[in-house]
JSON list of C-alpha atoms and ligand atoms in Angstrom, two decimals:
[
{"chain": "A", "resi": 38, "resn": "MET", "atom": "CA", "xyz": [69.42, 71.83, 85.49]},
{"chain": "A", "resi": 39, "resn": "LEU", "atom": "CA", "xyz": [72.85, 73.54, 85.34]},
{"chain": "A", "resi": 40, "resn": "THR", "atom": "CA", "xyz": [75.67, 70.95, 84.97]},
{"chain": "A", "resi": 41, "resn": "SER", "atom": "CA", "xyz": [79.05, 71.97, 86.48]},
{"chain": "A", "resi": 42, "resn": "ALA", "atom": "CA", "xyz": [80.71, 71.84, 83.60]},
{"chain": "A", "resi": 43, "resn": "TRP", "atom": "CA", "xyz": [78.24, 74.57, 81.79]},
{"chain": "A", "resi": 44, "resn": "ARG", "atom": "CA", "xyz": [78.38, 76.68, 85.15]},
{"chain": "A", "resi": 45, "resn": "ARG", "atom": "CA", "xyz": [82.82, 76.47, 84.98]},
{"chain": "A", "resi": 46, "resn": "LEU", "atom": "CA", "xyz": [82.06, 77.33, 80.61]},
{"chain": "A", "resi": 47, "resn": "GLN", "atom": "CA", "xyz": [80.47, 81.18, 82.31]},
{"chain": "A", "resi": 48, "resn": "VAL", "atom": "CA", "xyz": [83.49, 81.75, 83.87]},
{"chain": "A", "resi": 49, "resn": "PRO", "atom": "CA", "xyz": [86.26, 82.59, 81.68]},
{"chain": "A", "resi": 50, "resn": "SER", "atom": "CA", "xyz": [89.23, 82.13, 84.59]},
{"chain": "A", "resi": 51, "resn": "GLU", "atom": "CA", "xyz": [89.71, 81.74, 88.14]},
{"chain": "A", "resi": 52, "resn": "VAL", "atom": "CA", "xyz": [88.80, 85.15, 90.20]},
{"chain": "A", "resi": 53, "resn": "PRO", "atom": "CA", "xyz": [91.93, 84.94, 92.37]},
{"chain": "A", "resi": 54, "resn": "ASP", "atom": "CA", "xyz": [91.20, 84.20, 95.43]},
{"chain": "A", "resi": 55, "resn": "PHE", "atom": "CA", "xyz": [93.72, 83.34, 98.97]},
{"chain": "A", "resi": 56, "resn": "PRO", "atom": "CA", "xyz": [94.63, 79.38, 98.26]},
{"chain": "A", "resi": 57, "resn": "GLU", "atom": "CA", "xyz": [93.12, 76.29, 101.07]},
{"chain": "A", "resi": 58, "resn": "TRP", "atom": "CA", "xyz": [96.42, 76.66, 102.69]},
{"chain": "A", "resi": 59, "resn": "THR", "atom": "CA", "xyz": [96.80, 80.15, 103.26]},
{"chain": "A", "resi": 60, "resn": "GLN", "atom": "CA", "xyz": [98.21, 80.29, 107.26]},
{"chain": "A", "resi": 61, "resn": "ALA", "atom": "CA", "xyz": [97.48, 84.41, 107.54]},
{"chain": "A", "resi": 62, "resn": "THR", "atom": "CA", "xyz": [95.74, 86.67, 109.72]},
{"chain": "A", "resi": 63, "resn": "PRO", "atom": "CA", "xyz": [92.23, 88.68, 109.42]},
{"chain": "A", "resi": 64, "resn": "GLU", "atom": "CA", "xyz": [94.71, 91.64, 109.65]},
{"chain": "A", "resi": 65, "resn": "ARG", "atom": "CA", "xyz": [97.07, 89.98, 107.41]},
{"chain": "A", "resi": 66, "resn": "ARG", "atom": "CA", "xyz": [93.79, 89.01, 105.18]},
{"chain": "A", "resi": 67, "resn": "ALA", "atom": "CA", "xyz": [93.13, 93.09, 104.79]},
{"chain": "A", "resi": 68, "resn": "HIS", "atom": "CA", "xyz": [96.33, 93.51, 103.78]},
{"chain": "A", "resi": 69, "resn": "VAL", "atom": "CA", "xyz": [96.32, 91.69, 101.20]},
{"chain": "A", "resi": 70, "resn": "GLU", "atom": "CA", "xyz": [92.54, 92.36, 100.15]},
{"chain": "A", "resi": 71, "resn": "ARG", "atom": "CA", "xyz": [94.00, 96.32, 99.65]},
{"chain": "A", "resi": 72, "resn": "VAL", "atom": "CA", "xyz": [96.84, 95.22, 97.89]},
{"chain": "A", "resi": 73, "resn": "ALA", "atom": "CA", "xyz": [94.44, 93.36, 95.67]},
{"chain": "A", "resi": 74, "resn": "ALA", "atom": "CA", "xyz": [92.78, 96.12, 95.10]},
{"chain": "A", "resi": 75, "resn": "LEU", "atom": "CA", "xyz": [95.66, 98.47, 93.93]},
{"chain": "A", "resi": 76, "resn": "ALA", "atom": "CA", "xyz": [96.86, 95.79, 91.36]},
{"chain": "A", "resi": 77, "resn": "ASN", "atom": "CA", "xyz": [94.05, 95.25, 90.74]},
{"chain": "A", "resi": 78, "resn": "SER", "atom": "CA", "xyz": [93.32, 98.90, 90.06]},
{"chain": "A", "resi": 79, "resn": "TRP", "atom": "CA", "xyz": [96.37, 99.70, 87.85]},
{"chain": "A", "resi": 80, "resn": "ALA", "atom": "CA", "xyz": [95.62, 97.18, 85.49]},
{"chain": "A", "resi": 81, "resn": "ASP", "atom": "CA", "xyz": [92.41, 98.70, 84.53]},
{"chain": "A", "resi": 82, "resn": "ALA", "atom": "CA", "xyz": [94.22, 101.78, 84.12]},
{"chain": "A", "resi": 83, "resn": "MET", "atom": "CA", "xyz": [96.71, 100.40, 82.29]},
{"chain": "A", "resi": 84, "resn": "ASN", "atom": "CA", "xyz": [94.47, 98.18, 80.18]},
{"chain": "A", "resi": 85, "resn": "THR", "atom": "CA", "xyz": [95.48, 95.62, 81.17]},
{"chain": "A", "resi": 86, "resn": "PRO", "atom": "CA", "xyz": [94.59, 91.90, 79.04]},
{"chain": "A", "resi": 87, "resn": "ALA", "atom": "CA", "xyz": [92.44, 89.80, 81.54]},
{"chain": "A", "resi": 88, "resn": "GLN", "atom": "CA", "xyz": [95.05, 87.34, 82.04]},
{"chain": "A", "resi": 89, "resn": "GLU", "atom": "CA", "xyz": [97.60, 89.33, 82.61]},
{"chain": "A", "resi": 90, "resn": "ARG", "atom": "CA", "xyz": [95.02, 90.54, 85.51]},
{"chain": "A", "resi": 91, "resn": "GLU", "atom": "CA", "xyz": [95.20, 87.43, 86.80]},
{"chain": "A", "resi": 92, "resn": "ARG", "atom": "CA", "xyz": [98.76, 86.71, 87.05]},
{"chain": "A", "resi": 93, "resn": "TRP", "atom": "CA", "xyz": [99.22, 89.59, 89.64]},
{"chain": "A", "resi": 94, "resn": "LEU", "atom": "CA", "xyz": [96.44, 89.11, 91.62]},
{"chain": "A", "resi": 95, "resn": "ARG", "atom": "CA", "xyz": [97.27, 85.39, 91.54]},
{"chain": "A", "resi": 96, "resn": "ALA", "atom": "CA", "xyz": [100.44, 86.58, 93.00]},
{"chain": "A", "resi": 97, "resn": "VAL", "atom": "CA", "xyz": [99.43, 88.84, 95.77]},
{"chain": "A", "resi": 98, "resn": "TYR", "atom": "CA", "xyz": [97.07, 86.42, 97.22]},
{"chain": "A", "resi": 99, "resn": "LEU", "atom": "CA", "xyz": [100.25, 84.42, 97.49]},
{"chain": "A", "resi": 100, "resn": "HIS", "atom": "CA", "xyz": [102.82, 86.24, 98.49]},
{"chain": "A", "resi": 101, "resn": "ASP", "atom": "CA", "xyz": [101.55, 86.63, 102.48]},
{"chain": "A", "resi": 102, "resn": "SER", "atom": "CA", "xyz": [99.95, 83.47, 102.66]},
{"chain": "A", "resi": 103, "resn": "LEU", "atom": "CA", "xyz": [102.28, 81.99, 104.89]},
{"chain": "A", "resi": 104, "resn": "ARG", "atom": "CA", "xyz": [102.88, 84.40, 106.93]},
{"chain": "A", "resi": 105, "resn": "ASP", "atom": "CA", "xyz": [102.00, 83.90, 109.79]},
{"chain": "A", "resi": 106, "resn": "ALA", "atom": "CA", "xyz": [102.78, 80.40, 109.88]},
{"chain": "A", "resi": 107, "resn": "PRO", "atom": "CA", "xyz": [105.29, 78.26, 112.26]},
{"chain": "A", "resi": 108, "resn": "LEU", "atom": "CA", "xyz": [108.71, 78.91, 111.60]},
{"chain": "A", "resi": 109, "resn": "GLU", "atom": "CA", "xyz": [109.79, 75.21, 111.85]},
{"chain": "A", "resi": 110, "resn": "LEU", "atom": "CA", "xyz": [107.22, 74.83, 109.21]},
{"chain": "A", "resi": 111, "resn": "LEU", "atom": "CA", "xyz": [109.17, 78.09, 106.96]},
{"chain": "A", "resi": 112, "resn": "THR", "atom": "CA", "xyz": [112.50, 77.40, 107.55]},
{"chain": "A", "resi": 113, "resn": "SER", "atom": "CA", "xyz": [111.00, 73.33, 105.75]},
{"chain": "A", "resi": 114, "resn": "LEU", "atom": "CA", "xyz": [110.43, 75.15, 102.97]},
{"chain": "A", "resi": 115, "resn": "THR", "atom": "CA", "xyz": [113.74, 77.30, 102.96]},
{"chain": "A", "resi": 116, "resn": "ASP", "atom": "CA", "xyz": [117.14, 76.83, 102.31]},
{"chain": "A", "resi": 117, "resn": "ASP", "atom": "CA", "xyz": [119.47, 78.74, 104.84]},
{"chain": "A", "resi": 118, "resn": "ARG", "atom": "CA", "xyz": [120.78, 82.06, 102.83]},
{"chain": "A", "resi": 119, "resn": "TRP", "atom": "CA", "xyz": [117.75, 83.87, 103.95]},
{"chain": "A", "resi": 120, "resn": "HIS", "atom": "CA", "xyz": [118.57, 84.38, 106.80]},
{"chain": "A", "resi": 121, "resn": "TRP", "atom": "CA", "xyz": [116.20, 86.18, 108.42]},
{"chain": "A", "resi": 122, "resn": "PRO", "atom": "CA", "xyz": [112.80, 84.77, 110.06]},
{"chain": "A", "resi": 123, "resn": "SER", "atom": "CA", "xyz": [110.47, 87.64, 108.38]},
{"chain": "A", "resi": 124, "resn": "LEU", "atom": "CA", "xyz": [112.47, 87.30, 105.20]},
{"chain": "A", "resi": 125, "resn": "LEU", "atom": "CA", "xyz": [111.49, 83.16, 104.55]},
{"chain": "A", "resi": 126, "resn": "HIS", "atom": "CA", "xyz": [107.38, 83.41, 104.00]},
{"chain": "A", "resi": 127, "resn": "GLY", "atom": "CA", "xyz": [108.18, 84.39, 100.25]},
{"chain": "A", "resi": 128, "resn": "PRO", "atom": "CA", "xyz": [110.61, 81.47, 99.35]},
{"chain": "A", "resi": 129, "resn": "ALA", "atom": "CA", "xyz": [108.13, 79.34, 101.28]},
{"chain": "A", "resi": 130, "resn": "ALA", "atom": "CA", "xyz": [104.58, 80.15, 99.80]},
{"chain": "A", "resi": 131, "resn": "ALA", "atom": "CA", "xyz": [106.55, 79.97, 96.15]},
{"chain": "A", "resi": 132, "resn": "GLU", "atom": "CA", "xyz": [108.02, 76.78, 97.00]},
{"chain": "A", "resi": 133, "resn": "TYR", "atom": "CA", "xyz": [104.72, 75.44, 98.65]},
{"chain": "A", "resi": 134, "resn": "ALA", "atom": "CA", "xyz": [102.58, 77.33, 95.88]},
{"chain": "A", "resi": 135, "resn": "ALA", "atom": "CA", "xyz": [104.76, 75.34, 93.22]},
{"chain": "A", "resi": 136, "resn": "ARG", "atom": "CA", "xyz": [104.10, 72.07, 95.00]},
{"chain": "A", "resi": 137, "resn": "HIS", "atom": "CA", "xyz": [100.24, 72.95, 94.88]},
{"chain": "A", "resi": 138, "resn": "GLY", "atom": "CA", "xyz": [101.01, 73.37, 90.54]},
{"chain": "A", "resi": 139, "resn": "GLU", "atom": "CA", "xyz": [101.39, 76.50, 90.54]},
{"chain": "A", "resi": 140, "resn": "ARG", "atom": "CA", "xyz": [103.80, 76.31, 87.40]},
{"chain": "A", "resi": 141, "resn": "ASP", "atom": "CA", "xyz": [104.00, 80.14, 86.38]},
{"chain": "A", "resi": 142, "resn": "ARG", "atom": "CA", "xyz": [108.13, 81.06, 86.93]},
{"chain": "A", "resi": 143, "resn": "GLY", "atom": "CA", "xyz": [106.55, 84.79, 86.93]},
{"chain": "A", "resi": 144, "resn": "VAL", "atom": "CA", "xyz": [104.07, 84.58, 89.19]},
{"chain": "A", "resi": 145, "resn": "LEU", "atom": "CA", "xyz": [106.50, 82.29, 91.83]},
{"chain": "A", "resi": 146, "resn": "ASP", "atom": "CA", "xyz": [109.88, 84.73, 91.16]},
{"chain": "A", "resi": 147, "resn": "ALA", "atom": "CA", "xyz": [106.38, 87.82, 92.62]},
{"chain": "A", "resi": 148, "resn": "VAL", "atom": "CA", "xyz": [105.94, 85.23, 94.97]},
{"chain": "A", "resi": 149, "resn": "ARG", "atom": "CA", "xyz": [109.45, 83.99, 96.70]},
{"chain": "A", "resi": 150, "resn": "TYR", "atom": "CA", "xyz": [111.66, 87.76, 96.54]},
{"chain": "A", "resi": 151, "resn": "HIS", "atom": "CA", "xyz": [107.98, 90.35, 97.34]},
{"chain": "A", "resi": 152, "resn": "SER", "atom": "CA", "xyz": [110.80, 91.39, 100.19]},
{"chain": "A", "resi": 153, "resn": "VAL", "atom": "CA", "xyz": [113.66, 91.86, 98.84]},
{"chain": "A", "resi": 154, "resn": "GLY", "atom": "CA", "xyz": [113.16, 92.25, 94.71]},
{"chain": "A", "resi": 155, "resn": "TYR", "atom": "CA", "xyz": [114.67, 90.29, 91.85]},
{"chain": "A", "resi": 156, "resn": "ALA", "atom": "CA", "xyz": [115.87, 92.09, 89.17]},
{"chain": "A", "resi": 157, "resn": "GLY", "atom": "CA", "xyz": [114.70, 89.41, 86.59]},
{"chain": "A", "resi": 158, "resn": "TRP", "atom": "CA", "xyz": [111.08, 90.15, 87.42]},
{"chain": "A", "resi": 159, "resn": "ASP", "atom": "CA", "xyz": [108.10, 90.34, 84.76]},
{"chain": "A", "resi": 160, "resn": "VAL", "atom": "CA", "xyz": [105.77, 92.54, 85.26]},
{"chain": "A", "resi": 161, "resn": "VAL", "atom": "CA", "xyz": [104.15, 90.42, 87.97]},
{"chain": "A", "resi": 162, "resn": "GLY", "atom": "CA", "xyz": [106.73, 90.66, 90.63]},
{"chain": "A", "resi": 163, "resn": "ARG", "atom": "CA", "xyz": [107.12, 94.45, 89.43]},
{"chain": "A", "resi": 164, "resn": "MET", "atom": "CA", "xyz": [103.29, 94.93, 90.40]},
{"chain": "A", "resi": 165, "resn": "LEU", "atom": "CA", "xyz": [103.29, 93.39, 93.91]},
{"chain": "A", "resi": 166, "resn": "TYR", "atom": "CA", "xyz": [106.34, 94.73, 95.15]},
{"chain": "A", "resi": 167, "resn": "LEU", "atom": "CA", "xyz": [104.93, 98.20, 94.66]},
{"chain": "A", "resi": 168, "resn": "ALA", "atom": "CA", "xyz": [100.66, 97.71, 95.42]},
{"chain": "A", "resi": 169, "resn": "ASP", "atom": "CA", "xyz": [102.48, 95.61, 99.06]},
{"chain": "A", "resi": 170, "resn": "TYR", "atom": "CA", "xyz": [104.61, 98.87, 100.24]},
{"chain": "A", "resi": 171, "resn": "LEU", "atom": "CA", "xyz": [101.79, 101.21, 98.08]},
{"chain": "A", "resi": 172, "resn": "GLU", "atom": "CA", "xyz": [98.61, 99.96, 99.70]},
{"chain": "A", "resi": 173, "resn": "PRO", "atom": "CA", "xyz": [97.28, 101.87, 101.98]},
{"chain": "A", "resi": 174, "resn": "GLY", "atom": "CA", "xyz": [96.58, 100.36, 105.07]},
{"chain": "A", "resi": 175, "resn": "ARG", "atom": "CA", "xyz": [100.58, 100.94, 105.95]},
{"chain": "A", "resi": 176, "resn": "GLU", "atom": "CA", "xyz": [100.97, 104.26, 108.56]},
{"chain": "A", "resi": 177, "resn": "PHE", "atom": "CA", "xyz": [103.46, 106.37, 107.63]},
{"chain": "A", "resi": 178, "resn": "ARG", "atom": "CA", "xyz": [103.17, 108.60, 104.87]},
{"chain": "A", "resi": 179, "resn": "ASP", "atom": "CA", "xyz": [100.29, 108.01, 103.55]},
{"chain": "A", "resi": 180, "resn": "GLU", "atom": "CA", "xyz": [100.02, 111.40, 101.52]},
{"chain": "A", "resi": 181, "resn": "GLU", "atom": "CA", "xyz": [103.28, 110.59, 99.81]},
{"chain": "A", "resi": 182, "resn": "ARG", "atom": "CA", "xyz": [102.34, 107.00, 99.43]},
{"chain": "A", "resi": 183, "resn": "ARG", "atom": "CA", "xyz": [99.03, 107.89, 97.52]},
{"chain": "A", "resi": 184, "resn": "ASP", "atom": "CA", "xyz": [101.06, 110.29, 95.03]},
{"chain": "A", "resi": 185, "resn": "MET", "atom": "CA", "xyz": [103.69, 107.76, 93.50]},
{"chain": "A", "resi": 186, "resn": "ALA", "atom": "CA", "xyz": [100.02, 104.86, 93.92]},
{"chain": "A", "resi": 187, "resn": "ALA", "atom": "CA", "xyz": [98.59, 107.48, 91.98]},
{"chain": "A", "resi": 188, "resn": "ARG", "atom": "CA", "xyz": [101.64, 107.38, 88.72]},
{"chain": "A", "resi": 189, "resn": "VAL", "atom": "CA", "xyz": [102.38, 103.69, 88.92]},
{"chain": "A", "resi": 190, "resn": "PRO", "atom": "CA", "xyz": [100.14, 103.79, 85.27]},
{"chain": "A", "resi": 191, "resn": "ARG", "atom": "CA", "xyz": [101.74, 106.45, 83.80]},
{"chain": "A", "resi": 192, "resn": "GLU", "atom": "CA", "xyz": [105.45, 105.83, 84.85]},
{"chain": "A", "resi": 193, "resn": "PRO", "atom": "CA", "xyz": [105.93, 102.38, 87.03]},
{"chain": "A", "resi": 194, "resn": "ARG", "atom": "CA", "xyz": [109.68, 102.15, 86.31]},
{"chain": "A", "resi": 195, "resn": "VAL", "atom": "CA", "xyz": [110.63, 105.41, 87.65]},
{"chain": "A", "resi": 196, "resn": "VAL", "atom": "CA", "xyz": [108.13, 105.37, 91.21]},
{"chain": "A", "resi": 197, "resn": "LEU", "atom": "CA", "xyz": [109.82, 101.19, 91.15]},
{"chain": "A", "resi": 198, "resn": "LYS", "atom": "CA", "xyz": [113.35, 103.04, 90.99]},
{"chain": "A", "resi": 199, "resn": "GLU", "atom": "CA", "xyz": [112.03, 105.72, 94.49]},
{"chain": "A", "resi": 200, "resn": "VAL", "atom": "CA", "xyz": [110.04, 102.14, 95.95]},
{"chain": "A", "resi": 201, "resn": "ALA", "atom": "CA", "xyz": [113.06, 100.37, 96.17]},
{"chain": "A", "resi": 202, "resn": "ALA", "atom": "CA", "xyz": [115.17, 102.92, 97.15]},
{"chain": "A", "resi": 203, "resn": "GLU", "atom": "CA", "xyz": [113.33, 103.87, 100.30]},
{"chain": "A", "resi": 204, "resn": "ARG", "atom": "CA", "xyz": [112.09, 100.38, 100.61]},
{"chain": "A", "resi": 205, "resn": "LEU", "atom": "CA", "xyz": [116.20, 98.54, 100.48]},
{"chain": "A", "resi": 206, "resn": "HIS", "atom": "CA", "xyz": [117.16, 102.63, 102.51]},
{"chain": "A", "resi": 207, "resn": "TRP", "atom": "CA", "xyz": [114.58, 101.00, 105.18]},
{"chain": "A", "resi": 208, "resn": "LEU", "atom": "CA", "xyz": [116.78, 97.29, 105.31]},
{"chain": "A", "resi": 209, "resn": "VAL", "atom": "CA", "xyz": [120.03, 99.33, 105.97]},
{"chain": "A", "resi": 210, "resn": "THR", "atom": "CA", "xyz": [119.47, 101.01, 108.64]},
{"chain": "A", "resi": 211, "resn": "SER", "atom": "CA", "xyz": [117.63, 98.03, 109.92]},
{"chain": "A", "resi": 212, "resn": "GLY", "atom": "CA", "xyz": [120.65, 96.35, 109.78]},
{"chain": "A", "resi": 213, "resn": "TRP", "atom": "CA", "xyz": [120.48, 93.25, 107.61]},
{"chain": "A", "resi": 214, "resn": "PRO", "atom": "CA", "xyz": [122.32, 91.87, 105.05]},
{"chain": "A", "resi": 215, "resn": "PHE", "atom": "CA", "xyz": [121.12, 91.88, 101.73]},
{"chain": "A", "resi": 216, "resn": "ILE", "atom": "CA", "xyz": [120.92, 88.42, 99.77]},
{"chain": "A", "resi": 217, "resn": "ALA", "atom": "CA", "xyz": [122.74, 88.69, 96.74]},
{"chain": "A", "resi": 218, "resn": "GLU", "atom": "CA", "xyz": [119.59, 89.64, 94.63]},
{"chain": "A", "resi": 219, "resn": "THR", "atom": "CA", "xyz": [117.99, 92.46, 96.28]},
{"chain": "A", "resi": 220, "resn": "VAL", "atom": "CA", "xyz": [121.98, 93.85, 95.44]},
{"chain": "A", "resi": 221, "resn": "GLU", "atom": "CA", "xyz": [121.49, 92.78, 91.51]},
{"chain": "A", "resi": 222, "resn": "PHE", "atom": "CA", "xyz": [118.12, 94.46, 91.34]},
{"chain": "A", "resi": 223, "resn": "TRP", "atom": "CA", "xyz": [119.18, 97.50, 92.71]},
{"chain": "A", "resi": 224, "resn": "ASN", "atom": "CA", "xyz": [121.79, 97.68, 90.40]},
{"chain": "A", "resi": 225, "resn": "ALA", "atom": "CA", "xyz": [119.71, 97.01, 87.42]},
{"chain": "A", "resi": 226, "resn": "LEU", "atom": "CA", "xyz": [117.13, 99.73, 88.39]},
{"chain": "A", "resi": 227, "resn": "ALA", "atom": "CA", "xyz": [119.76, 102.12, 88.90]},
{"chain": "A", "resi": 228, "resn": "ARG", "atom": "CA", "xyz": [121.31, 101.04, 85.52]},
{"chain": "A", "resi": 229, "resn": "GLY", "atom": "CA", "xyz": [118.61, 101.70, 83.79]},
{"chain": "A", "resi": 230, "resn": "SER", "atom": "CA", "xyz": [117.95, 98.02, 82.96]},
{"chain": "B", "resi": 397, "resn": "LIG", "atom": "FE1", "xyz": [105.00, 89.70, 102.81]},
{"chain": "B", "resi": 398, "resn": "LIG", "atom": "FE1", "xyz": [102.79, 92.12, 102.21]}
]
């Protein structure tokens, strides 16, 4: 009979999945699965090492894990500079993930700032920001977004700037304030840094 230790040795790294504390509707989970599939396809196209791919997918499965959690829980995990209820789930999920043992700074920053952008992101944050917007289940401008998604492996920085411009335009027209990190994110993209 196989021991559990033997079984563990057969799996080189854990396959990311929703954390057990996820509070998300079935529709939300389906969105996250599409984000994961898109990020995974980019990892294939970019010959991304297994360990790095695993980081991308960990961030994907964490990013909306508290999207449908009660407001009281979200506010208890965040400070008041996030302004808007719909922005709380990113920083709340990062805080919750850290309390549950996530130690990767790049993964936590990807999750924390996935709705607003962050100049200090490594590749994980940038890929999550792109996949979250370009996943095929969102029902607007399907064709343009599909073309942008296809270009990501060749020119991720160019597409990132295009996606940021669209997302920030939407934020402005919604009348929402920018947090300081969003301004720094756009300025870094505009400077090409
Ligand atoms: Fe989100
Ligand atoms: Fe999302």
